[in-house]
Amino acid sequence: MGNMTELNEQALAKYRNSFLHEVEERVEEGDWVKMCMQCGVCAGSCTFGPHWEHSPQKIFMMIRAGKREEVLRSDSMWMCTSCYNCVVRCPRKLPITQIMHGLAQYAHRLGVAPKMQPTRDLSLIFWNNCIKTGRVNELRFTLSLYFKDGLMAGIRQALSMQSIALALLMAKRLNPLEFFKGHECKDKAGIHRMLKKAQEIESRRQGAHK
Amino acid sequence: MSDMKTAAYLCTGCGIGERLSAAQLAKVAEREGKMHLVRQHAFLCSSGGVQLIRDDLEREGVTHLMIAACSRRAKTEAFHFPNTAMSRANLREGVIWSQPDTEEARETTQEMADDYVRMGCAEVKKMKLPAGNPDLGHARRLLVVGGGISGMTAALEASRAGYRALMVEKSGSLGGWAARLHKRTAFREPYTDPADTGVGEMIAALQSDPNIEIVLNASIAKTDGAPGRFKVEIAVESGSARTEDVGAIVQATGFSTYDAAKLPEFAYGKTPNVVDQAGLERLAREAGANPIRRPSDGGEVKSVVFVQCAGQRDDSGIHLPYCSGFCCATSIKQAMYFKDANPAVDTAVIYTDLRVPGNGEDFYRSAQSKGVTFTKGKVTGVEPGGNQCKVSFRDLILDEDTAISDVDLVVLATGQVPNSGVNIGDPEDAVADAEVKPISILNLSYRQGPDLPQLKYGFTDSHFICFPYETRRTGIYAAGPVRRPMDIAQATEDATGAALKGIQAMENAHAGRAAHPRSGDLSFPIVRLDGCTQCKRCTVECPFGAIDEDEKTYPVFNESRCRRCGTCMGACPVRVISFENYSVDTVGAQIKAVEVPDEFSEKPRILVLACENDAYPAIDMAGMQKNVYSAFVRVIPVRCLGSVNAIWITDALTCGYDGIMMMGCKHGDDYQCHFVKGSELASVRMSKIGDTLTQMSLETERVATYEVAITDMARVPRLIDEYAAVINKIGMSPLKGFA
Ligand code: SF4
Ligand code: SF4
Ligand code: SF4
Ligand code: SF4
């Protein structure tokens, strides 16, 4: 993936003060940002709105006002739950959810996304888990999530979920053996090749080599 | 009177026969109404019923008809006897549909019906068939004042409809503001790009139109007369003058831009790099196919900021308080001038609300996709520095004070100020003290003043809610931004409407018919001058300036300028003004015809004088919806509350009525009164009725005024019942039995 901060510096140099253009070119669905008419419907519709620092409406305005650092370092877009409430309501039909994730992903790639951001941690664990075998190993996924903040925290988490785990076991919804070697998809090597290719295309598209 | 032959027709259809005793009604018509002929029919509006009436008109020589059936607003085609005086007793909507169908209610329901028959008989006997307006005028040429888009449209549309037009333009060329534009905002599918103004083609069409005569460098020195016979003196700058006969007038005198010099905070005048929208059009036209350059030094323009609502929507009382409505779209268009030529130019529109009515929304979207930046904020200042400016503003979304620097060009969206001439509503001394003396546009010789009355902010008064093209001068129509702020597309539509109204006015004047809203009415106010005391009330109060004064200050009626509202009739203290089919007597006789039961009957009588345009239909519709109301009311429709003469009130009270409800349209700035001032004048007059009541030793509650809208069919029964309860509380009138 290369040096992320270096990538950030390149982008900074290229777009200087035109953050909007940068978003348009490099963020998924970013060219929609200019179409926002600042009605605030998304801000009022967002299920998590009150808990974010900046509503989608504000994020879009900040992009237009060239507030690059504040946007990319913001944890707001990481809070999006993909409920799509805003998308169905936006009178300008902006794919807001996609833009939120696009922005989050872009900040992550540039290495400027907020550290210790729970959604980001979860996404990383999920991703690393699923690309290994082409399938999500639920048991390991859960455990890595529990133990992400250290051994003691993990044990505490696991103990608190004990009864649920037992119930899942009884209902044959949880197989402890998965911990050692879980299901894999048939052509694991093929999946890996595919992911590699996709990554190549993606970084080309997002201008890493521009 | 001797040749009057009256006939009453009682319909027993629609359930009237079941709910009421027709025999009793016939008896009332015959004995009390003294009708020469009384007939019943089970289905009067059927061809058989109508034929029965026609036969009587022909064979029996009936001259006056009283039809007791449905509301006068129903079955107007069936009961259309233009050569006969006719009244209608409203037994259906007004009685059986608005009263409960119960045994207990039978008696009061019948009494109501009896009274309406008495009233109908009394009314018709006081009516005359209108002889027709003597003030005919046959000029069929339309005068158009102002040669901008609105004026040119009006002239061309009139010509297309087959009428001749005379255009008078103050300046030396046609086209007005539109001719000074580089492009106009998008006005047709797909609403994405600025469009050619089309002004050149329009001027050419006008000049080659044999129906249209154009007089440039000219103004109106005097306007005299009435629809169909206006005499207009045209003064040409060169000194020559001519007098022309025209039938109607369209005033399309447009607007001036708000003076940007009043906005020093935006550095207008301090640097040539701050311009208003008109200034930017000039730059764009000068540049032609080349990029627009920076005025101060001809440098390249890389960044433009548009300041919306500059000197508009201002609540500080210094600048224009209103929104001009066109300027948001204009800024969008002007930003496109830059973006279309070079997408790298930064264009920012700073707005508080972007207002793009109609399809302007698509135009806005197009500008966004072209990369124009829209920032919701309020500009606080523009600071010039060298060849660039810094624009400071409050960002209303991010809630912070911020600025854009290195701006090459700042464009101020200032608004439209109407060119509407003298505000005849201003007190004379205020006009005398004014810094700049307003210059009259029409120089009307009317007694009420030389120009069209204004409503607010200098815009001419038009019936904004229901009849936007109407002004308060019959046959003179305001079109375009002189009426309200608007853009080219709206002005085009407005002018088309005004031209058609002008044509209609000429045709009405030709036939002697009233214009809107009593279109087709052939009656007109008749004044008995030997009784007139020259009090001037009618000349002052006529909402349409129809009445002038002669040397001896007697009123001179101009029938073709009159709308038949009856306000003059209501105003006249000596009651010398009347219409042949509507007069102090036609209503007075109805009031007196009602049988008022004595004090101990527990049956009060409440007179309702209801405006025929809104309140009366609302009461009818209450009946249609079977919204029951008190059986003690007797409703008389009036042309306008303004036509209510105080004598009706005193008559009713001395006859022993227990209360009077007056129902008219809303008045004030957002009036709905069809005659603009009628309901307002009525409420002023009625506010003074308290003294009269006290003199008569009556409670002030006995007369009440209400604003009623046509949609009030649920509210009106409530108002009536509440008022009946009030009367019940204060008790029966002590004046019963004295009349
Ligand atoms: S709902 Fe759409 S147009 Fe409105 S503020 Fe949100 S993104 Fe912008
Ligand atoms: S999709 Fe995301 S941004 Fe949109 S309303 Fe849901 S949580 Fe908020
Ligand atoms: S149209 Fe726009 S710029 Fe003009 S006054 Fe209205 S809101 Fe302001
Ligand atoms: S007050 Fe009404 S009825 Fe009387 S002259 Fe004026 S417009 Fe005509």
GROMACS .gro file of C-alpha atoms and ligand atoms in nm, chain B residues 277 307-310 312-313 322-329 331 351-357 413-415, ligand 3:
model
   34
  487GLN     CA    1  -2.575   4.269  -1.174
  517VAL     CA    2  -2.335   3.870  -0.303
  518GLN     CA    3  -2.704   3.780  -0.293
  519CYS     CA    4  -2.976   4.001  -0.146
  520ALA     CA    5  -2.750   4.308  -0.151
  522GLN     CA    6  -3.271   4.350  -0.018
  523ARG     CA    7  -3.473   4.147   0.231
  532TYR     CA    8  -3.861   4.253  -0.005
  533CYS     CA    9  -3.711   3.982  -0.222
  534SER     CA   10  -3.693   4.072  -0.588
  535GLY     CA   11  -3.722   3.710  -0.686
  536PHE     CA   12  -3.519   3.722  -1.005
  537CYS     CA   13  -3.169   3.794  -0.879
  538CYS     CA   14  -3.076   3.448  -0.751
  539ALA     CA   15  -3.128   3.307  -1.098
  541SER     CA   16  -2.638   3.535  -1.031
  561TYR     CA   17  -2.670   3.341  -0.031
  562THR     CA   18  -2.897   3.311   0.268
  563ASP     CA   19  -3.175   3.139   0.078
  564LEU     CA   20  -3.145   3.057  -0.285
  565ARG     CA   21  -3.478   3.139  -0.443
  566VAL     CA   22  -3.528   3.005  -0.789
  567PRO     CA   23  -3.900   2.975  -0.851
  623ALA     CA   24  -2.746   4.122  -0.646
  624THR     CA   25  -2.945   4.439  -0.592
  625GLY     CA   26  -3.318   4.443  -0.643
  952SF4     S1   27  -3.404   3.643  -0.549
  952SF4    FE1   28  -3.236   3.573  -0.427
  952SF4     S2   29  -3.087   3.742  -0.430
  952SF4    FE2   30  -3.280   3.822  -0.498
  952SF4     S3   31  -3.365   3.908  -0.310
  952SF4    FE3   32  -3.453   3.702  -0.340
  952SF4     S4   33  -3.323   3.569  -0.221
  952SF4    FE4   34  -3.214   3.765  -0.247
   0.00000   0.00000   0.00000
